Amino acid sequence: MAKFVLAGRADCPFYAKAEVLADYLQKNLPDFQIFKITQHPHVWEEWLKDLCEKNKWSHEDSPIIWRELLDRGGKGLLLGGYNEFLEHAQLYYGVTSSMTTELMKVIAQENLGSHIEKELEKEALKSLIDPLQVWITSASAPACYNLIPILTSGEVFGMHTEISITLFDNKQAEEHLKILETETWDLVSPLLRSVSVCTSVEEAFRQAHVVIILDDPTDREVYTLEDCLRSRVPLCRLYGYLIEKNAHDSVRVLVGGKTFVNLKAALLTRYAPSIAHNIIAVALGVEGEAKAALARKLKTTPSCIKDVIIWGNISGNSYVDLRKAKVYRYESAIWGPPHFSRPVLSLIFDSEWVNEDFVATLKQLSTTGKQFGGILAAHSIATTLKYWYHGSPPEEIVSLGVLSEGQFGIPEGIVFSMPVKFENGTWVVLTDLEDIEISEEIMTSMTSDLVQEKLVALGDLINFQPYQSENGSAEMDEKTTLPTTNDNQENQRVSDGSEGKTGEQ
């Protein structure tokens, strides 16, 4: 009996080709058996490295094939990759493969989709036995009070997923957390397996599946922007270390709130590099504020407005892009079915309002944070989590702060809000959107600010210098004394289509 194991990256075309050949051999040869293993592209290299170290093999590519010799009392015998498997099939069985490259690619994508579906099914089944571990930092913050009822309702993780919530904060907040713990139990939620309080740093994020980072309180007075930036580093360094050490391998980290959201997310990716792809900054709060302002102008409801894109610094120098924005169920002379929509900019004829009043409203909300309170912060975090686990609405654009990999010409290494969609338990940047080019000056202004924030925070730059436009004026207000309750101070812009040559107006 010939027992072979075929393992590969789920999206590998050569694994797909080897798989078809192996299936043919197993179907037609009674003494040939094949066991198949697929790994997600994100974990394949590490998995292969561990496998080779364990068996003292040398192999670097996908797929890898070996023969099991357990029935003889020995370890597996490495055959090699696809070429070695093809030669083996030709030599011993007189069988070869004539699969085209295009078909290989199609099957590879099908394999990736099937692998993701199986992994999601495994997680769902596992959650029926082991509850989802949800940790909330700075749990004494008002947003936590509003977030807990949403998390325990089943709307976020699903009606069949039990959760355990751990409220994490400093020792001084313990009494408040105990009260919150009691109130959470009083909800009598059938999906709440447990709720507990943690004030011990050593125990933080133990086996966490989800970590929600809320606005951290400032323990000391901070009078300059530079001090504000640098004060974020110690806590983010500690959280990053603890998440890497204690959390589940597939932990998902969301940074919410209204103060230096991008910076905190970027610092966490620095200090928890193994899960950098699973650290995001929540932008739906700013997106919601923009939709609400537009809805008031159009005399409709905010939920009818879709595809408003927030670019840049979520809690600061951002750019509100309305070029893709649409309104549904709008009462006007033109009416259509529920899926019928109209461009927002075609319904707002007052360009002065778009470029001045609208911008001023959003800037005031950003700089004061008055309307970005506990309810909005909680709802934004919960909705983002829901999309992450179950997918965002089809064909809808979602704004999300993610670690840049060079998309749209954004420098790598900073967390930047950009258009994404959620699907299959992950997020994908929508790099294929048309007519969303942003002028070089505005993009440079946003990226310059975020790069400087990170450099100042890490001590590589002494002073933050507001970006200077070509006419020599600063793109941001002059630095001012910042109260401890509000360390947010940057500008906001809006695109009404006049930016790019393809925009609507």
XYZ file of C-alpha atoms in Angstrom:
505
model
C 0.000 0.000 0.000
C 1.434 3.372 -1.104
C 0.370 6.125 1.295
C 1.237 9.663 0.194
C 0.664 13.041 1.838
C 0.224 16.068 -0.412
C 0.480 19.462 1.345
C 0.508 22.924 -0.159
C -0.492 26.548 -0.071
C -4.234 26.740 -0.677
C -3.845 29.117 -3.643
C -0.874 27.316 -5.265
C -1.473 26.293 -8.929
C 1.118 23.503 -8.695
C -0.627 22.081 -5.650
C -3.847 22.121 -7.714
C -2.142 20.228 -10.530
C -0.602 17.672 -8.160
C -3.962 17.247 -6.440
C -5.768 16.353 -9.674
C -3.053 13.853 -10.570
C -3.154 12.304 -7.084
C -6.952 12.017 -7.195
C -6.695 10.205 -10.531
C -4.137 7.749 -9.153
C -6.201 7.056 -6.039
C -9.326 6.438 -8.107
C -7.677 4.061 -10.535
C -5.081 2.286 -8.361
C -6.406 0.210 -5.431
C -3.076 0.334 -3.566
C -2.585 4.111 -3.851
C -3.843 6.399 -1.081
C -3.498 10.161 -0.792
C -4.015 12.455 2.205
C -4.247 16.166 1.402
C -3.372 19.173 3.574
C -3.895 22.821 2.608
C -2.673 25.855 4.510
C -3.687 29.479 4.179
C -1.103 31.579 2.258
C -0.483 33.691 5.387
C 0.686 30.694 7.441
C 2.127 28.415 4.780
C 5.803 29.399 5.092
C 5.848 29.066 8.877
C 3.962 25.747 8.721
C 6.385 24.361 6.111
C 9.395 25.499 8.124
C 8.104 23.748 11.258
C 7.339 20.573 9.287
C 10.805 20.424 7.748
C 12.537 21.105 11.067
C 10.535 18.345 12.726
C 11.393 15.784 10.037
C 14.869 17.135 9.197
C 13.859 17.803 5.584
C 14.964 20.538 3.208
C 12.139 21.965 1.102
C 11.085 25.557 0.374
C 8.231 25.589 -2.149
C 4.597 24.552 -2.475
C 3.584 21.783 -2.710
C 5.480 19.257 -0.619
C 4.832 15.527 -0.993
C 6.048 12.708 1.187
C 5.361 9.021 1.602
C 4.140 7.720 4.940
C 6.109 4.723 6.251
C 4.311 4.417 9.570
C 3.238 0.854 8.790
C 6.957 -0.007 8.679
C 7.731 1.769 11.924
C 9.570 4.673 10.267
C 9.029 8.375 9.689
C 7.792 9.887 6.430
C 10.029 9.740 3.360
C 10.253 13.064 1.512
C 9.470 12.756 -2.192
C 9.820 16.472 -3.025
C 7.665 18.958 -4.884
C 5.394 18.835 -7.903
C 8.129 17.891 -10.400
C 9.332 14.971 -8.270
C 5.736 13.752 -7.816
C 5.133 13.934 -11.578
C 8.347 11.967 -12.271
C 7.320 9.363 -9.675
C 3.883 8.973 -11.277
C 5.405 8.600 -14.750
C 8.086 6.133 -13.618
C 5.989 3.862 -11.394
C 2.479 4.195 -12.817
C 2.949 5.475 -16.370
C 0.647 8.425 -15.688
C 1.295 12.124 -16.406
C -0.610 15.409 -16.304
C -1.532 17.699 -19.191
C -3.411 20.352 -17.215
C -3.184 23.838 -18.692
C -1.868 26.808 -16.751
C -5.241 28.572 -16.842
C -7.020 25.545 -15.386
C -4.344 25.289 -12.679
C -5.057 28.878 -11.644
C -8.832 28.352 -11.612
C -8.557 25.251 -9.429
C -6.084 27.043 -7.148
C -8.591 29.818 -6.466
C -11.325 27.235 -5.860
C -9.017 25.471 -3.392
C -8.396 28.725 -1.523
C -12.119 29.411 -1.264
C -12.807 25.876 -0.046
C -9.973 26.090 2.498
C -11.319 29.351 3.937
C -14.841 27.913 4.149
C -13.563 24.830 5.992
C -11.569 26.956 8.419
C -14.622 29.091 9.145
C -16.708 25.953 9.714
C -14.068 24.627 12.124
C -14.067 27.916 14.032
C -17.870 27.882 14.188
C -17.952 24.313 15.511
C -15.189 25.066 17.979
C -17.057 28.088 19.278
C -19.966 25.797 20.175
C -17.620 24.063 22.601
C -15.189 26.811 23.570
C -16.563 30.352 23.865
C -15.007 33.210 21.938
C -12.651 35.080 24.270
C -13.256 38.841 23.965
C -10.967 41.267 25.835
C -11.808 44.961 26.177
C -9.034 47.330 27.275
C -9.673 50.579 29.151
C -12.982 48.958 30.058
C -13.902 51.828 32.369
C -14.335 54.044 29.283
C -17.945 55.022 28.406
C -17.770 53.181 25.072
C -17.442 49.847 26.889
C -20.740 50.395 28.688
C -22.494 50.781 25.336
C -20.516 48.038 23.596
C -21.278 45.112 25.923
C -25.043 44.829 25.175
C -24.296 44.731 21.443
C -21.615 42.040 21.799
C -23.868 39.828 23.940
C -26.904 40.194 21.654
C -25.621 37.829 18.973
C -25.645 40.524 16.288
C -21.858 40.640 16.043
C -20.545 37.061 16.270
C -23.731 35.180 15.434
C -26.695 33.750 17.301
C -24.934 30.429 17.919
C -21.573 31.727 19.186
C -21.065 31.977 22.920
C -18.607 34.559 24.198
C -16.592 35.222 27.340
C -15.839 38.879 28.065
C -12.866 40.072 30.087
C -12.834 43.692 31.232
C -9.228 44.889 31.427
C -8.100 48.121 33.045
C -5.799 49.452 35.757
C -6.179 48.718 39.456
C -7.754 52.118 40.154
C -10.729 51.204 37.931
C -11.402 47.849 39.593
C -14.426 48.981 41.595
C -16.054 50.431 38.499
C -15.294 47.249 36.558
C -16.937 45.127 39.255
C -20.131 47.145 38.880
C -19.948 46.752 35.116
C -19.389 43.004 35.535
C -22.539 42.712 37.655
C -24.610 44.700 35.168
C -23.343 42.512 32.323
C -24.482 39.361 34.150
C -27.839 41.060 34.739
C -28.391 41.156 30.964
C -29.103 37.398 31.221
C -27.788 36.882 27.707
C -27.944 33.225 26.575
C -24.734 33.777 24.574
C -22.675 35.087 27.495
C -20.666 32.190 28.953
C -18.731 34.356 31.415
C -17.645 37.888 32.265
C -14.652 38.716 34.411
C -12.418 41.563 35.517
C -8.652 41.650 34.998
C -6.254 44.224 36.407
C -3.155 42.013 36.294
C -0.815 42.861 33.436
C 0.724 39.361 33.417
C -2.679 37.770 32.722
C -3.765 40.221 30.024
C -5.142 38.834 26.742
C -4.862 35.205 27.848
C -6.128 33.089 24.886
C -7.909 36.146 23.462
C -9.666 35.730 20.116
C -10.710 39.387 19.958
C -8.992 42.394 21.574
C -10.784 45.745 21.520
C -8.536 48.733 22.281
C -10.552 51.680 23.598
C -9.308 55.199 24.335
C -6.792 54.989 27.152
C -7.064 57.524 29.979
C -4.214 60.001 30.380
C -2.706 59.683 33.836
C -0.660 62.872 33.642
C -1.110 66.303 32.135
C 0.166 66.571 28.581
C 0.731 70.033 27.152
C 2.228 69.512 23.706
C 1.396 67.411 20.699
C 4.811 65.753 20.876
C 4.180 64.681 24.490
C 0.790 63.299 23.462
C 2.360 61.229 20.714
C 5.175 59.871 22.870
C 2.793 59.030 25.711
C 1.139 56.404 23.484
C 4.264 54.280 23.065
C 4.670 52.593 26.491
C 1.127 51.204 26.585
C 1.175 50.079 22.935
C 4.559 48.416 23.483
C 3.170 46.585 26.519
C -0.043 45.566 24.746
C 1.866 44.362 21.698
C 4.161 42.200 23.825
C 1.274 40.743 25.827
C -0.850 40.020 22.751
C 2.060 38.221 21.085
C 2.734 36.257 24.280
C -0.747 35.421 25.569
C -3.376 35.785 22.835
C -4.667 33.171 20.434
C -2.643 32.788 17.213
C -5.539 34.126 15.123
C -6.429 37.009 17.451
C -8.148 40.010 15.861
C -7.314 43.445 17.270
C -9.484 46.521 16.761
C -8.374 50.009 17.754
C -11.332 52.310 18.302
C -12.038 55.694 19.842
C -11.188 59.254 18.886
C -7.555 59.852 19.868
C -4.575 58.914 17.680
C -6.313 55.782 16.391
C -3.980 55.321 13.402
C -0.860 55.836 15.486
C -1.898 53.342 18.150
C -2.715 50.739 15.502
C 0.656 51.354 13.797
C 2.523 50.995 17.089
C 0.714 47.751 17.843
C 1.741 46.335 14.461
C 5.317 47.264 15.333
C 5.275 45.540 18.715
C 3.102 42.573 17.642
C 4.492 41.896 14.145
C 3.273 38.301 13.882
C -0.371 39.455 13.813
C 0.126 42.797 12.015
C -2.438 41.882 9.333
C -5.041 41.329 12.055
C -4.663 44.774 13.623
C -7.056 47.395 12.261
C -8.263 50.891 13.116
C -12.015 51.528 13.148
C -13.104 54.283 10.742
C -16.871 53.742 10.670
C -17.443 56.418 13.322
C -16.066 59.184 11.087
C -17.868 57.634 8.133
C -21.111 57.716 10.134
C -20.644 61.386 11.029
C -20.177 62.238 7.351
C -23.264 60.233 6.323
C -25.359 61.902 9.024
C -24.302 65.387 7.861
C -25.170 64.500 4.269
C -28.501 63.009 5.342
C -29.458 66.216 7.154
C -28.702 68.196 4.016
C -30.679 65.810 1.772
C -33.491 65.359 4.333
C -33.138 61.586 4.350
C -31.844 58.990 6.823
C -28.102 58.261 7.221
C -28.619 54.527 6.558
C -29.729 55.371 3.015
C -26.299 56.799 2.177
C -23.558 54.373 1.146
C -19.969 54.348 -0.114
C -18.576 57.413 1.618
C -14.808 56.845 1.757
C -12.608 58.128 4.583
C -8.951 58.452 3.602
C -6.016 59.083 5.913
C -5.924 59.745 9.636
C -9.199 58.594 11.204
C -8.867 60.824 14.247
C -7.165 63.718 12.480
C -6.068 64.821 9.025
C -8.548 62.873 6.922
C -10.107 63.265 3.490
C -13.829 62.596 2.956
C -14.378 61.277 -0.555
C -17.935 61.629 -1.926
C -17.210 60.638 -5.515
C -18.570 57.113 -5.000
C -21.253 58.089 -2.472
C -24.811 57.029 -3.303
C -28.209 57.552 -1.712
C -30.947 54.913 -1.780
C -34.741 55.325 -1.371
C -34.444 59.060 -1.958
C -37.759 60.860 -2.388
C -37.574 62.906 -5.554
C -39.015 63.105 -9.045
C -36.962 60.033 -9.959
C -37.974 56.933 -8.008
C -36.962 53.306 -8.321
C -36.842 49.897 -6.597
C -34.934 49.428 -3.302
C -31.649 48.716 -5.106
C -31.909 51.909 -7.151
C -29.490 54.639 -6.097
C -28.410 58.088 -7.167
C -25.017 59.814 -6.765
C -25.029 62.055 -3.704
C -23.190 64.853 -5.490
C -25.820 64.984 -8.233
C -28.430 65.867 -5.589
C -26.451 68.529 -3.704
C -26.311 71.572 -5.944
C -24.775 73.789 -3.302
C -21.043 73.252 -3.887
C -20.281 75.961 -1.315
C -21.990 73.835 1.353
C -19.987 70.769 0.318
C -16.648 72.568 0.304
C -17.165 74.812 3.329
C -20.061 74.030 5.687
C -19.757 70.256 5.364
C -16.006 70.383 5.908
C -16.373 72.762 8.853
C -18.961 70.485 10.497
C -16.753 67.414 10.223
C -13.682 69.346 11.345
C -15.507 70.571 14.444
C -16.608 67.033 15.286
C -13.075 65.757 14.765
C -11.311 68.399 16.817
C -13.760 68.451 19.733
C -14.875 64.823 19.639
C -18.165 65.976 21.192
C -20.406 63.742 19.094
C -17.962 60.833 18.935
C -19.030 59.553 22.319
C -19.640 56.134 23.776
C -22.630 55.177 21.627
C -21.000 55.964 18.272
C -17.668 54.428 19.260
C -19.366 51.226 20.453
C -21.563 50.920 17.382
C -18.616 51.520 15.029
C -16.523 48.835 16.728
C -19.387 46.336 16.818
C -20.263 46.874 13.156
C -16.635 46.505 12.088
C -16.378 43.250 14.068
C -19.603 41.987 12.514
C -18.260 42.667 9.021
C -14.944 40.985 9.914
C -16.673 37.800 10.993
C -19.580 37.675 8.549
C -18.614 39.923 5.637
C -19.638 43.462 4.709
C -22.738 44.077 2.558
C -22.112 43.020 -1.069
C -20.910 45.764 -3.400
C -20.634 48.218 -0.478
C -17.449 50.180 0.243
C -16.245 50.243 3.856
C -13.586 52.591 5.270
C -10.942 50.918 7.433
C -7.552 51.845 8.848
C -5.049 49.160 7.798
C -1.276 48.819 7.642
C -0.190 50.152 4.271
C 1.605 47.841 1.863
C 2.070 50.582 -0.724
C -1.486 50.671 -2.081
C -2.489 53.938 -3.787
C 1.102 55.162 -3.404
C 0.770 55.318 0.406
C 4.107 54.761 2.208
C 4.493 51.366 3.820
C 4.521 51.050 7.590
C 1.767 53.530 8.487
C -1.855 52.750 9.255
C -4.019 54.599 6.742
C -7.782 54.618 6.277
C -8.753 53.399 2.816
C -11.641 51.623 1.033
C -11.999 47.904 1.756
C -14.501 45.079 1.748
C -14.790 42.242 4.238
C -15.193 38.669 3.016
C -14.286 35.154 4.141
C -13.167 36.310 7.572
C -10.679 38.896 6.333
C -10.540 42.297 4.653
C -9.410 43.223 1.146
C -8.298 46.689 0.011
C -10.318 47.816 -3.024
C -7.403 48.808 -5.223
C -9.449 48.252 -8.395
C -11.923 51.096 -7.783
C -12.062 53.555 -10.656
C -11.884 57.340 -10.487
C -10.679 57.618 -6.895
C -7.320 59.241 -7.554
C -6.349 61.834 -4.946
C -4.117 64.781 -5.751
C -0.480 64.319 -4.846
C -0.504 67.356 -2.538
C -3.441 66.122 -0.421
C -2.075 62.580 -0.265
C 1.356 63.906 0.730
C -0.248 66.053 3.422
C -2.000 63.064 5.009
C 0.894 60.638 4.727
C 3.410 63.227 5.939
C 1.400 63.803 9.097
C 1.084 60.076 9.843
C 4.770 59.398 9.167
C 5.742 62.301 11.439
C 3.382 61.126 14.188
C 5.103 57.748 14.205
C 8.620 59.227 14.104
C 7.902 61.677 16.933
C 6.251 58.960 19.035
C 9.291 56.680 18.640
C 11.742 59.500 19.391
C 13.224 59.631 15.885
C 11.937 63.190 15.397
C 11.893 65.918 18.043
C 9.180 68.255 16.767
C 6.073 67.704 14.662
C 6.083 70.025 11.654
C 2.695 70.597 9.932
C 2.830 69.882 6.223
C 3.467 73.011 4.149
C 1.557 73.362 0.887
C 3.180 74.813 -2.217
C 1.968 78.294 -1.329
C 3.803 78.006 1.985
C 0.764 77.791 4.264
C 0.457 75.079 6.855
C -2.143 72.444 6.168
C -2.868 72.209 9.896
C -3.573 74.712 12.590
C -0.612 75.848 14.611
C 0.209 73.610 17.552
C -1.712 74.585 20.660
C -1.862 73.515 24.278
C -3.815 70.273 24.463
C -6.045 69.373 27.413
C -5.749 65.833 28.743
C -9.302 65.033 27.704
C -8.758 65.986 24.085
C -5.480 65.254 22.337
C -6.936 65.430 18.848
C -6.243 68.496 16.704
C -6.081 67.939 13.000
C -7.968 68.942 9.869
C -10.485 67.289 7.603
C -11.109 67.678 3.889
C -13.847 66.613 1.532
C -13.781 65.584 -2.099
C -16.725 66.826 -4.132
C -15.218 65.637 -7.391
C -13.434 68.847 -8.237
C -10.171 67.291 -7.104
C -9.806 64.877 -9.957
C -10.615 65.342 -13.588
C -13.080 62.436 -13.452
C -14.967 63.565 -10.362
C -18.635 64.540 -10.352
C -19.891 68.001 -9.586
